Coordinates of C-alpha atoms in Angstrom, one line a residue:
X1363 CA 0.3 -0.1 0.4
X1364 CA 1.4 3.4 -0.9
X1365 CA 1.5 6.0 1.8
X1366 CA 2.6 9.9 1.8
X1367 CA 5.7 10.8 1.4
X1368 CA 8.0 14.0 2.9
X1369 CA 8.1 17.4 1.8
X1370 CA 10.2 19.5 1.3
X1371 CA 10.8 22.0 4.2
X1372 CA 9.3 24.7 1.3
X1373 CA 6.0 23.5 1.9
X1374 CA 5.8 23.9 5.2
X1375 CA 3.2 26.4 7.0
X1376 CA 4.7 29.1 8.4
X1377 CA 3.8 29.7 12.4
X1378 CA 0.1 31.4 13.3
X1379 CA 0.7 34.6 15.7
X1380 CA -2.5 34.0 16.6
X1381 CA -3.4 31.8 19.4
X1382 CA -6.9 33.0 20.5
X1383 CA -7.7 31.1 17.4
X1384 CA -5.6 27.3 18.1
X1385 CA -8.0 24.9 18.7
X1386 CA -5.9 23.5 21.5
X1387 CA -5.4 27.0 23.6
X1388 CA -9.4 27.5 23.2
X1389 CA -9.6 23.7 24.4
X1390 CA -6.9 24.7 27.2
X1391 CA -9.0 28.4 28.0
X1392 CA -12.4 26.2 28.4
X1393 CA -11.3 23.5 30.3
X1394 CA -9.8 25.7 33.4
X1395 CA -13.0 27.8 33.0
X1396 CA -14.4 24.9 33.8
X1397 CA -13.0 24.0 36.4
X1398 CA -13.2 27.3 38.3
X1399 CA -16.8 27.4 37.2
X1400 CA -17.8 23.5 39.0
X1401 CA -14.9 24.5 42.0
X1402 CA -16.8 27.9 43.0
X1403 CA -20.1 27.6 41.7
X1404 CA -21.2 23.2 42.3
X1405 CA -24.8 23.7 40.8
X1406 CA -24.0 25.5 38.3
X1407 CA -21.3 23.3 36.6
X1408 CA -23.1 20.5 37.1
X1409 CA -26.3 22.0 35.2
X1410 CA -23.7 22.2 32.4
X1411 CA -23.9 18.5 31.6
X1412 CA -25.9 19.3 28.0
X1413 CA -22.9 21.2 27.4
X1414 CA -20.4 17.9 27.2
X1415 CA -22.8 15.4 26.6
X1416 CA -24.0 17.4 23.3
X1417 CA -20.9 17.1 22.2
X1418 CA -19.7 14.0 22.4
X1419 CA -23.6 13.1 20.8
X1420 CA -22.2 14.8 17.4
X1421 CA -18.8 12.9 17.4
X1422 CA -20.8 9.9 17.8
X1423 CA -23.1 10.7 15.0
X1424 CA -20.3 10.1 12.8
X1425 CA -18.2 7.9 14.3
X1426 CA -19.8 4.3 12.0
X1427 CA -20.1 5.9 8.9
X1428 CA -16.4 7.0 9.5
X1429 CA -15.2 4.0 10.4
X1430 CA -16.9 1.7 7.6
X1431 CA -15.9 4.4 4.8
X1432 CA -12.2 4.4 6.4
X1433 CA -11.3 0.4 7.2
X1434 CA -13.5 0.1 3.3
X1435 CA -12.0 2.3 1.2
X1436 CA -8.4 1.5 3.1
X1437 CA -9.1 -1.9 2.5
X1438 CA -9.7 -2.1 -1.0
X1439 CA -6.4 -0.1 -0.8
X1440 CA -4.5 -2.3 0.1
X1441 CA -5.6 -5.3 -2.2
X1442 CA -4.6 -8.2 -0.1
X1443 CA -7.6 -9.4 2.2
X1444 CA -4.9 -11.8 3.5
X1445 CA -2.8 -8.9 4.8
X1446 CA -6.2 -6.9 6.5
X1447 CA -6.0 -10.7 8.5
X1448 CA -2.3 -10.4 8.9
X1449 CA -3.0 -7.2 10.4
X1450 CA -6.5 -8.4 12.4
X1451 CA -3.9 -11.1 14.0
X1452 CA -1.3 -8.9 15.4
X1453 CA -3.2 -6.7 16.8
X1454 CA -4.8 -8.6 19.1
X1455 CA -1.5 -10.6 20.0
X1456 CA -0.5 -6.7 21.5
X1457 CA -3.6 -6.1 22.1
X1458 CA -3.1 -9.5 24.5
X1459 CA 0.6 -9.1 25.8
X1460 CA -0.6 -5.3 26.5
X1461 CA -3.4 -5.7 28.6
X1462 CA -1.4 -8.6 30.4
X1463 CA 1.3 -7.0 31.6
X1464 CA -0.8 -4.2 32.4
X1465 CA -3.4 -6.0 34.6
X1466 CA 0.1 -7.7 36.2
X1467 CA 1.8 -4.5 36.5
X1468 CA -0.9 -3.0 38.5
X1469 CA -1.1 -6.2 41.1
X1470 CA 2.1 -5.9 41.8
X1471 CA 1.6 -1.9 42.7
X1472 CA -1.5 -2.5 44.8
X1473 CA 0.9 -4.7 47.2
X1474 CA 3.4 -3.0 47.0
X1475 CA 1.5 0.2 47.9
X1476 CA -1.3 -1.6 49.7
X1477 CA -3.7 1.3 49.2
X1478 CA -6.6 -0.4 51.0
X1479 CA -4.8 -1.6 53.8
X1480 CA -6.2 -0.3 56.9
X1481 CA -10.3 0.6 55.8
X1482 CA -11.9 -2.3 57.5
X1483 CA -14.9 -1.5 56.0
X1484 CA -17.8 -2.8 56.6
X1485 CA -20.5 -4.5 53.9
X1486 CA -23.4 -4.1 55.4
X1487 CA -22.6 -0.1 55.8
X1488 CA -22.5 -0.1 51.6
X1489 CA -25.8 0.4 48.9
X1490 CA -26.9 -2.2 46.5
X1491 CA -29.0 0.4 45.4
X1492 CA -25.9 3.0 44.5
X1493 CA -23.9 0.1 42.8
X1494 CA -26.8 -1.4 40.5
X1495 CA -27.6 2.3 39.0
X1496 CA -24.9 2.7 37.8
X1497 CA -24.5 -1.2 36.6
X1498 CA -28.1 -0.8 34.8
X1499 CA -27.2 -0.9 31.7
X1500 CA -25.9 -4.6 31.3
X1501 CA -25.3 -7.6 33.0
X1502 CA -21.8 -9.3 32.9
X1503 CA -20.6 -11.2 29.3
X1504 CA -18.9 -14.3 29.5
X1505 CA -16.6 -14.9 26.3
X1506 CA -19.3 -16.6 24.4
X1507 CA -21.3 -13.9 24.7
X1508 CA -18.8 -11.3 24.3
X1509 CA -17.7 -13.1 20.9
X1510 CA -21.0 -13.3 19.5
X1511 CA -21.7 -9.8 20.3
X1512 CA -18.9 -8.9 17.5
X1513 CA -21.0 -9.9 15.1
X1514 CA -24.4 -8.4 13.8
X1515 CA -27.4 -9.3 13.3
X1516 CA -28.7 -6.7 11.7
X1517 CA -26.1 -4.5 10.3
X1518 CA -28.7 -1.5 10.3
X1519 CA -28.6 -2.5 14.3
X1520 CA -25.1 -2.5 14.6
X1521 CA -25.0 1.4 12.7
X1522 CA -28.8 2.5 14.7
X1523 CA -27.0 1.8 18.2
X1524 CA -23.2 2.6 17.0
X1525 CA -21.8 -0.3 18.4
X1526 CA -18.1 -0.3 17.1
X1527 CA -17.2 -3.7 16.9
X1528 CA -19.9 -4.6 15.0
X1529 CA -19.8 -1.9 12.5
X1530 CA -16.0 -3.3 12.3
X1531 CA -16.9 -6.8 11.4
X1532 CA -18.7 -5.6 9.1
X1533 CA -16.7 -3.5 7.5
X1534 CA -14.1 -6.0 6.8
X1535 CA -16.4 -8.3 5.0
X1536 CA -17.7 -5.2 3.2
X1537 CA -13.7 -4.4 2.2
X1538 CA -12.6 -7.9 2.2
X1539 CA -15.5 -8.2 -0.7
X1540 CA -14.4 -5.3 -2.8
X1541 CA -10.9 -6.8 -3.2
X1542 CA -12.3 -10.7 -4.4
X1543 CA -14.8 -8.9 -6.4
X1544 CA -11.5 -6.8 -8.2
X1545 CA -11.0 -3.1 -7.6
X1546 CA -12.1 -1.8 -11.0
X1547 CA -15.4 -3.2 -10.8
X1548 CA -16.4 -1.7 -7.6
X1549 CA -14.5 1.2 -8.8
X1550 CA -18.1 3.9 -9.0
X1551 CA -18.6 2.3 -4.9
X1552 CA -14.8 3.2 -4.0
X1553 CA -15.2 6.3 -6.3
X1554 CA -18.5 7.1 -3.7
X1555 CA -17.0 5.9 -0.9
X1556 CA -14.3 8.1 -1.0
X1557 CA -16.1 11.3 -1.6
X1558 CA -18.7 10.4 1.0
X1559 CA -15.3 10.4 3.4
X1560 CA -14.2 13.8 2.4
X1561 CA -18.5 14.8 3.1
X1562 CA -17.8 13.1 7.2
X1563 CA -14.6 15.0 7.4
X1564 CA -16.1 18.2 6.2
X1565 CA -18.8 17.4 8.9
X1566 CA -16.4 17.0 11.8
X1567 CA -14.6 20.4 10.9
X1568 CA -18.3 21.5 11.9
X1569 CA -18.6 19.6 15.4
X1570 CA -14.9 20.5 15.9
X1571 CA -15.8 24.1 16.0
X1572 CA -17.8 23.6 19.2
X1573 CA -15.1 20.9 21.1
X1574 CA -14.1 23.9 23.4
X1575 CA -17.7 24.3 24.5
X1576 CA -18.3 20.6 25.1
X1577 CA -14.6 20.9 26.7
X1578 CA -16.1 23.4 29.1
X1579 CA -19.6 21.9 29.8
X1580 CA -18.2 18.7 30.6
X1581 CA -14.7 19.3 32.9
X1582 CA -17.4 22.3 34.9
X1583 CA -19.6 19.2 35.0
X1584 CA -17.5 16.8 36.5
X1585 CA -15.8 19.2 39.2
X1586 CA -19.5 20.6 40.5
X1587 CA -20.8 17.5 41.0
X1588 CA -17.5 15.4 42.1
X1589 CA -16.4 17.6 43.4
X1590 CA -12.5 17.9 44.8
X1591 CA -13.4 16.8 48.2
X1592 CA -13.0 12.7 47.2
X1593 CA -9.3 13.7 46.8
X1594 CA -8.2 13.0 50.6
X1595 CA -10.7 10.1 51.0
X1596 CA -9.0 7.6 48.4
X1597 CA -5.8 10.0 48.4
X1598 CA -3.7 6.5 48.3
X1599 CA -5.3 4.4 45.7
X1600 CA -5.5 8.0 43.4
X1601 CA -2.0 7.9 44.0
X1602 CA -1.6 4.4 43.2
X1603 CA -3.3 4.6 39.8
X1604 CA -1.8 8.0 38.8
X1605 CA 1.7 6.5 40.0
X1606 CA 1.4 3.6 37.8
X1607 CA 0.1 5.3 35.3
X1608 CA 3.3 7.6 34.5
X1609 CA 5.4 4.5 34.9
X1610 CA 3.0 2.7 32.5
X1611 CA 3.3 5.5 30.0
X1612 CA 7.4 6.0 30.3
X1613 CA 7.2 1.7 29.1
X1614 CA 5.5 2.7 26.0
X1615 CA 7.7 5.4 25.1
X1616 CA 10.4 3.3 25.4
X1617 CA 8.4 0.6 23.0
X1618 CA 7.6 3.1 21.2
X1619 CA 11.5 4.0 20.1
X1620 CA 12.6 0.8 20.2
X1621 CA 10.7 -0.6 17.6
X1622 CA 9.0 1.5 14.8
X1623 CA 11.3 4.0 16.0
X1624 CA 8.9 7.6 16.9
X1625 CA 9.7 9.7 19.3
X1626 CA 6.7 9.8 21.0
X1627 CA 6.9 13.3 22.9
X1628 CA 6.8 14.7 19.1
X1629 CA 3.4 12.5 18.7
X1630 CA 1.8 13.9 21.8
X1631 CA 2.7 17.5 20.8
X1632 CA 1.8 16.9 17.4
X1633 CA -1.5 15.2 18.5
X1634 CA -1.6 17.9 21.5
X1635 CA -5.4 18.7 20.3
X1636 CA -7.0 15.5 20.6
X1637 CA -5.1 14.6 23.9
X1638 CA -6.5 17.7 25.5
X1639 CA -9.9 16.9 24.1
X1640 CA -10.5 13.6 25.3
X1641 CA -9.2 15.0 28.8
X1642 CA -11.7 17.8 29.0
X1643 CA -14.7 15.5 28.1
X1644 CA -13.6 12.5 29.7
X1645 CA -14.1 10.5 26.6
X1646 CA -11.6 8.8 24.1
X1647 CA -14.4 8.4 21.8
X1648 CA -14.1 12.3 21.7
X1649 CA -11.1 12.2 19.5
X1650 CA -11.5 9.1 17.3
X1651 CA -12.0 11.0 14.1
X1652 CA -9.8 13.0 14.6
X1653 CA -6.5 10.5 16.0
X1654 CA -7.0 8.2 13.4
X1655 CA -6.5 11.0 10.6
X1656 CA -3.4 11.8 12.3
X1657 CA -1.9 8.4 12.7
X1658 CA -2.7 7.8 9.0
X1659 CA -0.8 11.2 8.3
X1660 CA 1.7 10.3 10.7
X1661 CA 3.0 7.9 8.0
X1662 CA 0.3 4.7 9.1
X1663 CA -1.1 3.1 7.0
X1664 CA -5.0 3.5 6.4
X1665 CA -5.6 0.1 7.0
X1666 CA -4.1 -0.6 9.9
X1667 CA -5.2 2.6 11.4
X1668 CA -8.5 1.3 10.7
X1669 CA -8.2 -2.1 11.9
X1670 CA -6.3 -1.6 14.9
X1671 CA -7.3 2.3 16.6
X1672 CA -11.6 0.8 16.7
X1673 CA -10.0 -3.1 17.4
X1674 CA -8.2 -1.0 20.6
X1675 CA -11.0 1.2 22.3
X1676 CA -12.6 -2.1 23.0
X1677 CA -9.3 -4.7 23.6
X1678 CA -6.8 -2.7 24.5
X1679 CA -7.7 -0.7 27.3
X1680 CA -4.4 -0.9 29.3
X1681 CA -5.4 2.5 31.5
X1682 CA -8.8 0.7 32.5
X1683 CA -6.5 -2.8 33.2
X1684 CA -4.3 -0.7 35.3
X1685 CA -7.4 0.7 37.5
X1686 CA -9.3 -2.7 37.7
X1687 CA -6.3 -4.7 38.9
X1688 CA -5.3 -2.1 41.3
X1689 CA -9.0 -1.2 42.3
X1690 CA -9.6 -4.7 43.2
X1691 CA -6.6 -5.6 45.4
X1692 CA -7.9 -1.7 47.3
X1693 CA -11.5 -3.3 48.0
X1694 CA -9.8 -6.6 48.8
X1695 CA -7.4 -5.6 51.3
X1696 CA -10.4 -2.5 52.2
X1697 CA -12.3 -5.9 53.7
X1698 CA -9.5 -7.2 55.4
X1699 CA -8.6 -10.0 52.6
X1700 CA -5.1 -10.9 52.0
X1701 CA -5.2 -12.6 48.6
X1702 CA -2.3 -15.2 47.8
X1703 CA -0.8 -15.5 44.1
X1704 CA -3.2 -18.3 43.4
X1705 CA -5.6 -16.1 43.8
X1706 CA -4.6 -13.3 42.2
X1707 CA -3.3 -14.5 38.8
X1708 CA -7.3 -15.8 39.2
X1709 CA -8.1 -12.3 39.7
X1710 CA -5.8 -11.9 36.3
X1711 CA -7.4 -14.3 34.1
X1712 CA -10.8 -13.0 35.0
X1713 CA -9.7 -9.8 34.7
X1714 CA -8.7 -11.0 30.8
X1715 CA -12.3 -11.4 29.9
X1716 CA -14.1 -8.5 32.0
X1717 CA -12.6 -5.9 31.0
X1718 CA -12.7 -6.7 27.1
X1719 CA -15.3 -4.2 25.4
X1720 CA -15.5 -1.8 28.2
X1721 CA -15.1 1.0 25.9
X1722 CA -18.9 3.3 25.5
X1723 CA -20.1 1.5 27.9
X1724 CA -21.2 3.5 31.3
X1725 CA -20.4 1.9 34.7
X1726 CA -18.4 -0.4 32.5
X1727 CA -15.7 -0.4 35.1
X1728 CA -18.0 -1.7 37.5
X1729 CA -19.7 -4.4 35.4
X1730 CA -16.1 -5.7 35.2
X1731 CA -15.6 -5.4 39.0
X1732 CA -18.9 -6.7 40.0
X1733 CA -18.0 -9.9 37.3
X1734 CA -14.9 -10.6 38.9
X1735 CA -15.6 -10.4 42.6
X1736 CA -18.7 -12.2 41.9
X1737 CA -16.2 -14.5 40.8
X1738 CA -13.9 -14.8 43.2
X1739 CA -16.1 -14.5 46.0
X1740 CA -13.8 -12.7 48.1
X1741 CA -15.7 -10.0 49.3
X1742 CA -19.4 -8.9 48.0
X1743 CA -20.1 -7.8 45.3
X1744 CA -21.8 -4.7 46.4
X1745 CA -18.0 -3.4 48.1
X1746 CA -17.6 -2.7 44.5
X1747 CA -20.1 0.3 45.6
X1748 CA -16.7 1.6 47.8
X1749 CA -15.4 2.6 44.2
X1750 CA -18.3 5.0 43.7
X1751 CA -16.2 8.2 45.2
X1752 CA -13.4 7.9 43.0
X1753 CA -13.6 6.4 39.9
X1754 CA -14.3 9.9 38.5
X1755 CA -11.2 10.9 39.7
X1756 CA -9.6 8.0 37.6
X1757 CA -11.0 9.2 34.3
X1758 CA -7.3 11.1 33.7
X1759 CA -5.9 8.5 34.0
X1760 CA -7.4 6.2 32.2
X1761 CA -8.0 8.9 29.3
X1762 CA -5.0 9.2 28.2
X1763 CA -3.3 6.0 28.8
X1764 CA -5.8 4.0 26.7
X1765 CA -5.6 6.5 24.2
X1766 CA -1.6 7.2 23.8
X1767 CA -1.2 2.8 24.3
X1768 CA -3.6 2.3 21.1
X1769 CA -1.5 4.9 19.2
X1770 CA 1.6 3.2 20.4
X1771 CA 0.3 -0.3 18.8
X1772 CA -1.3 1.5 15.7
X1773 CA 3.0 2.4 15.1
X1774 CA 3.9 -1.2 16.2
X1775 CA 1.5 -2.7 14.3
X1776 CA 2.1 -0.9 11.2
X1777 CA 5.9 -0.8 11.6
X1778 CA 5.4 -5.1 12.3
X1779 CA 3.2 -5.3 9.1
X1780 CA 5.9 -3.0 6.6
X1781 CA 3.2 -0.4 6.4
X1782 CA 4.9 2.1 8.1
X1783 CA 6.9 5.4 6.4
X1784 CA 8.9 7.0 9.7
X1785 CA 9.9 10.0 6.9
X1786 CA 6.3 11.0 6.5
X1787 CA 6.0 10.6 10.1
X1788 CA 9.4 12.7 10.6
X1789 CA 8.0 15.5 8.3
X1790 CA 4.2 15.6 9.8
X1791 CA 5.5 16.1 13.5
X1792 CA 8.1 19.3 11.3
X1793 CA 4.8 20.7 10.2
X1794 CA 4.5 19.3 6.8
X1795 CA 1.6 19.3 4.2
X1796 CA 0.7 16.8 2.3
X1797 CA -1.6 17.8 -0.4
X1798 CA -2.3 14.6 -2.0
X1799 CA -2.2 11.0 -0.3
X1800 CA -1.7 8.8 -3.0
X1801 CA -4.5 6.2 -1.1
X1802 CA -6.9 8.9 -1.1
X1803 CA -7.7 9.4 2.2
X1804 CA -8.2 13.2 3.3
X1805 CA -4.8 15.5 3.7
X1806 CA -2.9 15.8 6.7
X1807 CA -4.3 18.1 9.5
X1808 CA -1.9 20.8 10.1
X1809 CA -2.1 22.3 6.8
X1810 CA -3.0 25.9 5.4
X1811 CA -6.4 27.6 5.4
X1812 CA -6.5 26.2 1.9
X1813 CA -5.3 22.5 2.4
X1814 CA -7.3 22.5 6.0
X1815 CA -10.8 23.1 4.1
X1816 CA -9.7 19.7 2.2
X1817 CA -9.2 17.7 4.6
X1818 CA -11.8 18.9 6.7
X1819 CA -9.8 19.1 9.8
X1820 CA -9.4 22.4 11.9
X1821 CA -5.5 23.5 11.4
X1822 CA -2.7 22.8 14.7
X1823 CA -1.5 26.2 15.2

């Protein structure tokens, strides 16, 4: 598959001096204002939730068709069904290894820090109703139900419910069918999809103009509703989770540099708007279309990006894995139980299953912990309610690690499959303008105004 080549320095856009026009600055100011409103006027902050929810819904409106179009056109550009299968297998191998390591690392941290030791919580003092309200969306699934859930019973239903794994499953079949039937014969369909993809990126441009409003509303609600008082109550648990996240991010830096030779700090700087927006809205879904565009323009092939990123949103939640393993031992310690090695290994295996498919499911962390607690039988399932006061405070950690972990996974799998152009990556990091994509994907996000209009992505200045 062809991927873009670097451009000459002459093509670099001049840096803008208008900071107020930078989406990064706008979101940063919105997040700070949201924190201030939520802290000083909690009731007003709580009332601003519709702003954040509305922005997330606008993003969700385009996610399913966008993933479908990116994957189908990407597979058709590759022209090799076996190559697509290899990408999928390699992605799952990486996801399994990363999740297993994150869970095991979380257990090690919890054993060392002992965040729940000495709390001596009485299970009778906890409310099952609060936990039931948080996890009323769906019962925990076993492995068989989860795998069957990937196959859509209705294509229309998969798009209507925004079930990303089902959309991805259908997209792979559709793209493979185009390859088998023949690209030339399907050219009218491919051309229509390419044009439609450009239209969706235009819609994304309009949606991103209200991103600061969404970030402001979401942050004001979080601080206004949950406040900062919980910091003292769960200080050790929060420190354990955030400390382990920093160490894990450091390991991601090493992995990214050792194998695909990606300077991860430059990538974070290149994608700073996406990371800040994810932090502000406490959701990785809010940046899914943009982060896919950034990864593709940074040298990863469109097919690999289209397969790895959406799949990683369900299979590669490294931040959530850290949180789950640390929280499980926190609960056991809080109820006075000391798990031996065998019990911790059993918990590791159960968490490997219950942690999958968490993205986009409200209360999913509580569902996974409830299922694990029920399987282990060490402490009552109602004990998971102890985390209700701390869960929201973990969003920043989970969002950053999940998003960065999936970006690193995309670079690794692209390099592994031989579909990574490091020169294009360095050119993108240096602000190069890719005016024409050989594979038909929308142009580089950091372009001059005319090029930005074509790409449908706000310029990064």
